[in-house]
Structures are given as structure tokens and as C-alpha cells.
């Protein structure tokens, strides 16, 4: 990454990779496990093109949450498109919490400055888990 503009697009690149991974694994009819982690809502949440100002708050961290929601919807769409949705487990884990004193990611949280476990989307088709 050599610029903020490139950094702003990193989650879109991660989403492109995950979509391609799901399509390839589904086409090959092989078991797969995907952990799709986000750079968003961590330090320096610069929204991708089209997301700046998209949230009702118009604030970078909130715009990043809108982007994360859209990416989750994209991944669900690919699971549906490939016929994996009804046979998949998807686990959404929460973010660590907001930085209270660091722009553009500042916000409020109940964790008193401590971070919680990271955020990720884990996808595993249930047809490939254990004996049926």
C-alpha cells in the first residue's frame, strides 16, 4: 500500500478474493473453509470509493460499517449463486470496539479502552462437516 486511496480499497480486494475462492471451491465441489477478515472498523477506516458519506452519520467509521454490511451481503449472494447458501454455516464475530480518541475511527464503547476479539466472517458448507 502506498497511498490512503489504495488502503481504502483493501476490503473490496479482500471481498473479490473471497468471492472468487467460494466460486472456485464450489465449482470443484471440494470442502472449504473461508475466514474473511475485515480491515474496516479498525485503525484507519478510510471508506472505499462510493462509501464516503454513505452512512446517515456521514462519519468515516460509520461509512466503513456500511461497507462491511455490503460485503457480507456480497458473500451471501455468492453462496446463494453457487448453491452453497442452504448448506453453509456463517459465523459473524464482533469487532474489537471503537477507539475513543483516534480519528477517523473514534466512537463510544463499553470496553473502557480494552479491545475484544476481532471481527471476521467464517463460512463452511455444512455438507462437508462430519458424517451425515
mmCIF file of N, CA, C and O in Angstrom, residues 87-122:
data_model
loop_
_atom_site.group_PDB
_atom_site.id
_atom_site.type_symbol
_atom_site.label_atom_id
_atom_site.label_comp_id
_atom_site.label_asym_id
_atom_site.label_seq_id
_atom_site.Cartn_x
_atom_site.Cartn_y
_atom_site.Cartn_z
ATOM 1 N N UNK A 87 -26.475 -24.854 2.591
ATOM 2 C CA UNK A 87 -25.618 -25.867 3.208
ATOM 3 C C UNK A 87 -24.407 -25.252 3.894
ATOM 4 O O UNK A 87 -23.394 -25.922 4.070
ATOM 5 N N UNK A 88 -24.492 -23.993 4.250
ATOM 6 C CA UNK A 88 -23.328 -23.316 4.820
ATOM 7 C C UNK A 88 -23.613 -22.809 6.223
ATOM 8 O O UNK A 88 -24.734 -22.426 6.548
ATOM 9 N N UNK A 89 -22.584 -22.824 7.026
ATOM 10 C CA UNK A 89 -22.608 -22.144 8.309
ATOM 11 C C UNK A 89 -21.866 -20.830 8.110
ATOM 12 O O UNK A 89 -20.781 -20.821 7.528
ATOM 13 N N UNK A 90 -22.422 -19.760 8.590
ATOM 14 C CA UNK A 90 -21.743 -18.470 8.523
ATOM 15 C C UNK A 90 -21.738 -17.890 9.924
ATOM 16 O O UNK A 90 -22.787 -17.754 10.547
ATOM 17 N N UNK A 91 -20.564 -17.586 10.415
ATOM 18 C CA UNK A 91 -20.412 -17.015 11.745
ATOM 19 C C UNK A 91 -19.893 -15.593 11.597
ATOM 20 O O UNK A 91 -18.862 -15.386 10.967
ATOM 21 N N UNK A 92 -20.586 -14.657 12.165
ATOM 22 C CA UNK A 92 -20.138 -13.268 12.175
ATOM 23 C C UNK A 92 -19.673 -12.953 13.585
ATOM 24 O O UNK A 92 -20.437 -13.095 14.537
ATOM 25 N N UNK A 93 -18.434 -12.554 13.719
ATOM 26 C CA UNK A 93 -17.911 -12.224 15.036
ATOM 27 C C UNK A 93 -17.791 -10.718 15.167
ATOM 28 O O UNK A 93 -17.579 -10.020 14.181
ATOM 29 N N UNK A 94 -17.923 -10.193 16.367
ATOM 30 C CA UNK A 94 -17.942 -8.744 16.544
ATOM 31 C C UNK A 94 -16.557 -8.120 16.442
ATOM 32 O O UNK A 94 -15.536 -8.785 16.556
ATOM 33 N N UNK A 95 -16.590 -6.833 16.252
ATOM 34 C CA UNK A 95 -15.368 -6.049 16.214
ATOM 35 C C UNK A 95 -14.812 -5.886 17.618
ATOM 36 O O UNK A 95 -15.480 -6.156 18.612
ATOM 37 N N UNK A 96 -13.602 -5.418 17.707
ATOM 38 C CA UNK A 96 -12.943 -5.211 18.991
ATOM 39 C C UNK A 96 -13.495 -4.019 19.754
ATOM 40 O O UNK A 96 -13.253 -3.880 20.931
ATOM 41 N N UNK A 97 -14.186 -3.148 19.094
ATOM 42 C CA UNK A 97 -14.677 -1.939 19.749
ATOM 43 C C UNK A 97 -13.969 -0.717 19.202
ATOM 44 O O UNK A 97 -12.901 -0.807 18.602
ATOM 45 N N UNK A 98 -14.565 0.392 19.408
ATOM 46 C CA UNK A 98 -14.062 1.639 18.828
ATOM 47 C C UNK A 98 -12.877 2.201 19.601
ATOM 48 O O UNK A 98 -12.751 2.008 20.800
ATOM 49 N N UNK A 99 -12.025 2.909 18.891
ATOM 50 C CA UNK A 99 -11.013 3.743 19.542
ATOM 51 C C UNK A 99 -11.734 5.005 19.985
ATOM 52 O O UNK A 99 -12.438 5.619 19.196
ATOM 53 N N UNK A 100 -11.551 5.391 21.201
ATOM 54 C CA UNK A 100 -12.280 6.569 21.675
ATOM 55 C C UNK A 100 -11.556 7.872 21.385
ATOM 56 O O UNK A 100 -12.124 8.935 21.527
ATOM 57 N N UNK A 101 -10.305 7.785 20.974
ATOM 58 C CA UNK A 101 -9.543 9.018 20.819
ATOM 59 C C UNK A 101 -8.737 9.093 19.524
ATOM 60 O O UNK A 101 -7.768 9.821 19.441
ATOM 61 N N UNK A 102 -9.103 8.326 18.519
ATOM 62 C CA UNK A 102 -8.316 8.282 17.297
ATOM 63 C C UNK A 102 -9.205 8.522 16.087
ATOM 64 O O UNK A 102 -10.005 7.674 15.727
ATOM 65 N N UNK A 103 -9.083 9.668 15.451
ATOM 66 C CA UNK A 103 -9.833 9.967 14.239
ATOM 67 C C UNK A 103 -9.178 9.252 13.072
ATOM 68 O O UNK A 103 -7.961 9.180 13.027
ATOM 69 N N UNK A 104 -9.857 8.654 12.119
ATOM 70 C CA UNK A 104 -11.296 8.744 11.875
ATOM 71 C C UNK A 104 -12.105 7.629 12.519
ATOM 72 O O UNK A 104 -13.267 7.458 12.219
ATOM 73 N N UNK A 105 -11.503 6.836 13.388
ATOM 74 C CA UNK A 105 -12.168 5.661 13.933
ATOM 75 C C UNK A 105 -12.701 5.836 15.338
ATOM 76 O O UNK A 105 -12.970 4.860 16.016
ATOM 77 N N UNK A 106 -12.821 7.062 15.792
ATOM 78 C CA UNK A 106 -13.266 7.236 17.170
ATOM 79 C C UNK A 106 -14.750 6.959 17.317
ATOM 80 O O UNK A 106 -15.514 7.071 16.375
ATOM 81 N N UNK A 107 -15.130 6.524 18.481
ATOM 82 C CA UNK A 107 -16.510 6.198 18.769
ATOM 83 C C UNK A 107 -16.646 5.886 20.246
ATOM 84 O O UNK A 107 -15.742 6.133 21.031
ATOM 85 N N UNK A 108 -17.771 5.333 20.613
ATOM 86 C CA UNK A 108 -18.024 5.005 22.012
ATOM 87 C C UNK A 108 -18.161 3.501 22.165
ATOM 88 O O UNK A 108 -18.636 2.821 21.272
ATOM 89 N N UNK A 109 -17.772 2.992 23.313
ATOM 90 C CA UNK A 109 -17.821 1.565 23.565
ATOM 91 C C UNK A 109 -17.877 1.314 25.069
ATOM 92 O O UNK A 109 -17.470 2.171 25.847
ATOM 93 N N UNK A 110 -18.328 0.151 25.472
ATOM 94 C CA UNK A 110 -18.372 -0.170 26.910
ATOM 95 C C UNK A 110 -17.108 -0.843 27.427
ATOM 96 O O UNK A 110 -17.062 -1.246 28.571
ATOM 97 N N UNK A 111 -16.052 -0.964 26.610
ATOM 98 C CA UNK A 111 -14.915 -1.786 26.999
ATOM 99 C C UNK A 111 -13.827 -1.023 27.752
ATOM 100 O O UNK A 111 -12.773 -1.566 28.016
ATOM 101 N N UNK A 112 -14.026 0.221 28.063
ATOM 102 C CA UNK A 112 -13.071 1.026 28.830
ATOM 103 C C UNK A 112 -11.660 0.971 28.246
ATOM 104 O O UNK A 112 -10.675 0.768 28.935
ATOM 105 N N UNK A 113 -11.579 1.114 26.922
ATOM 106 C CA UNK A 113 -10.284 1.167 26.265
ATOM 107 C C UNK A 113 -9.668 -0.175 25.944
ATOM 108 O O UNK A 113 -8.631 -0.249 25.316
ATOM 109 N N UNK A 114 -10.302 -1.267 26.349
ATOM 110 C CA UNK A 114 -9.770 -2.595 26.066
ATOM 111 C C UNK A 114 -10.370 -3.120 24.776
ATOM 112 O O UNK A 114 -11.511 -2.839 24.445
ATOM 113 N N UNK A 115 -9.602 -3.923 24.066
ATOM 114 C CA UNK A 115 -10.103 -4.494 22.826
ATOM 115 C C UNK A 115 -10.667 -5.883 23.079
ATOM 116 O O UNK A 115 -10.180 -6.625 23.924
ATOM 117 N N UNK A 116 -11.688 -6.220 22.337
ATOM 118 C CA UNK A 116 -12.326 -7.526 22.411
ATOM 119 C C UNK A 116 -11.841 -8.380 21.236
ATOM 120 O O UNK A 116 -11.121 -7.906 20.378
ATOM 121 N N UNK A 117 -12.265 -9.648 21.122
ATOM 122 C CA UNK A 117 -11.840 -10.482 19.993
ATOM 123 C C UNK A 117 -12.183 -9.837 18.652
ATOM 124 O O UNK A 117 -13.164 -9.109 18.535
ATOM 125 N N UNK A 118 -11.386 -10.102 17.621
ATOM 126 C CA UNK A 118 -11.516 -9.466 16.306
ATOM 127 C C UNK A 118 -12.754 -9.868 15.532
ATOM 128 O O UNK A 118 -13.473 -10.787 15.905
ATOM 129 N N UNK A 119 -12.988 -9.172 14.426
ATOM 130 C CA UNK A 119 -14.168 -9.452 13.614
ATOM 131 C C UNK A 119 -13.790 -10.243 12.374
ATOM 132 O O UNK A 119 -12.730 -10.073 11.806
ATOM 133 N N UNK A 120 -14.681 -11.130 11.965
ATOM 134 C CA UNK A 120 -14.450 -11.950 10.787
ATOM 135 C C UNK A 120 -15.761 -12.602 10.376
ATOM 136 O O UNK A 120 -16.712 -12.646 11.143
ATOM 137 N N UNK A 121 -15.791 -13.076 9.149
ATOM 138 C CA UNK A 121 -16.890 -13.892 8.653
ATOM 139 C C UNK A 121 -16.289 -15.247 8.330
ATOM 140 O O UNK A 121 -15.331 -15.345 7.571
ATOM 141 N N UNK A 122 -16.798 -16.300 8.940
ATOM 142 C CA UNK A 122 -16.314 -17.650 8.665
ATOM 143 C C UNK A 122 -17.422 -18.406 7.944
ATOM 144 O O UNK A 122 -18.566 -18.385 8.372
#
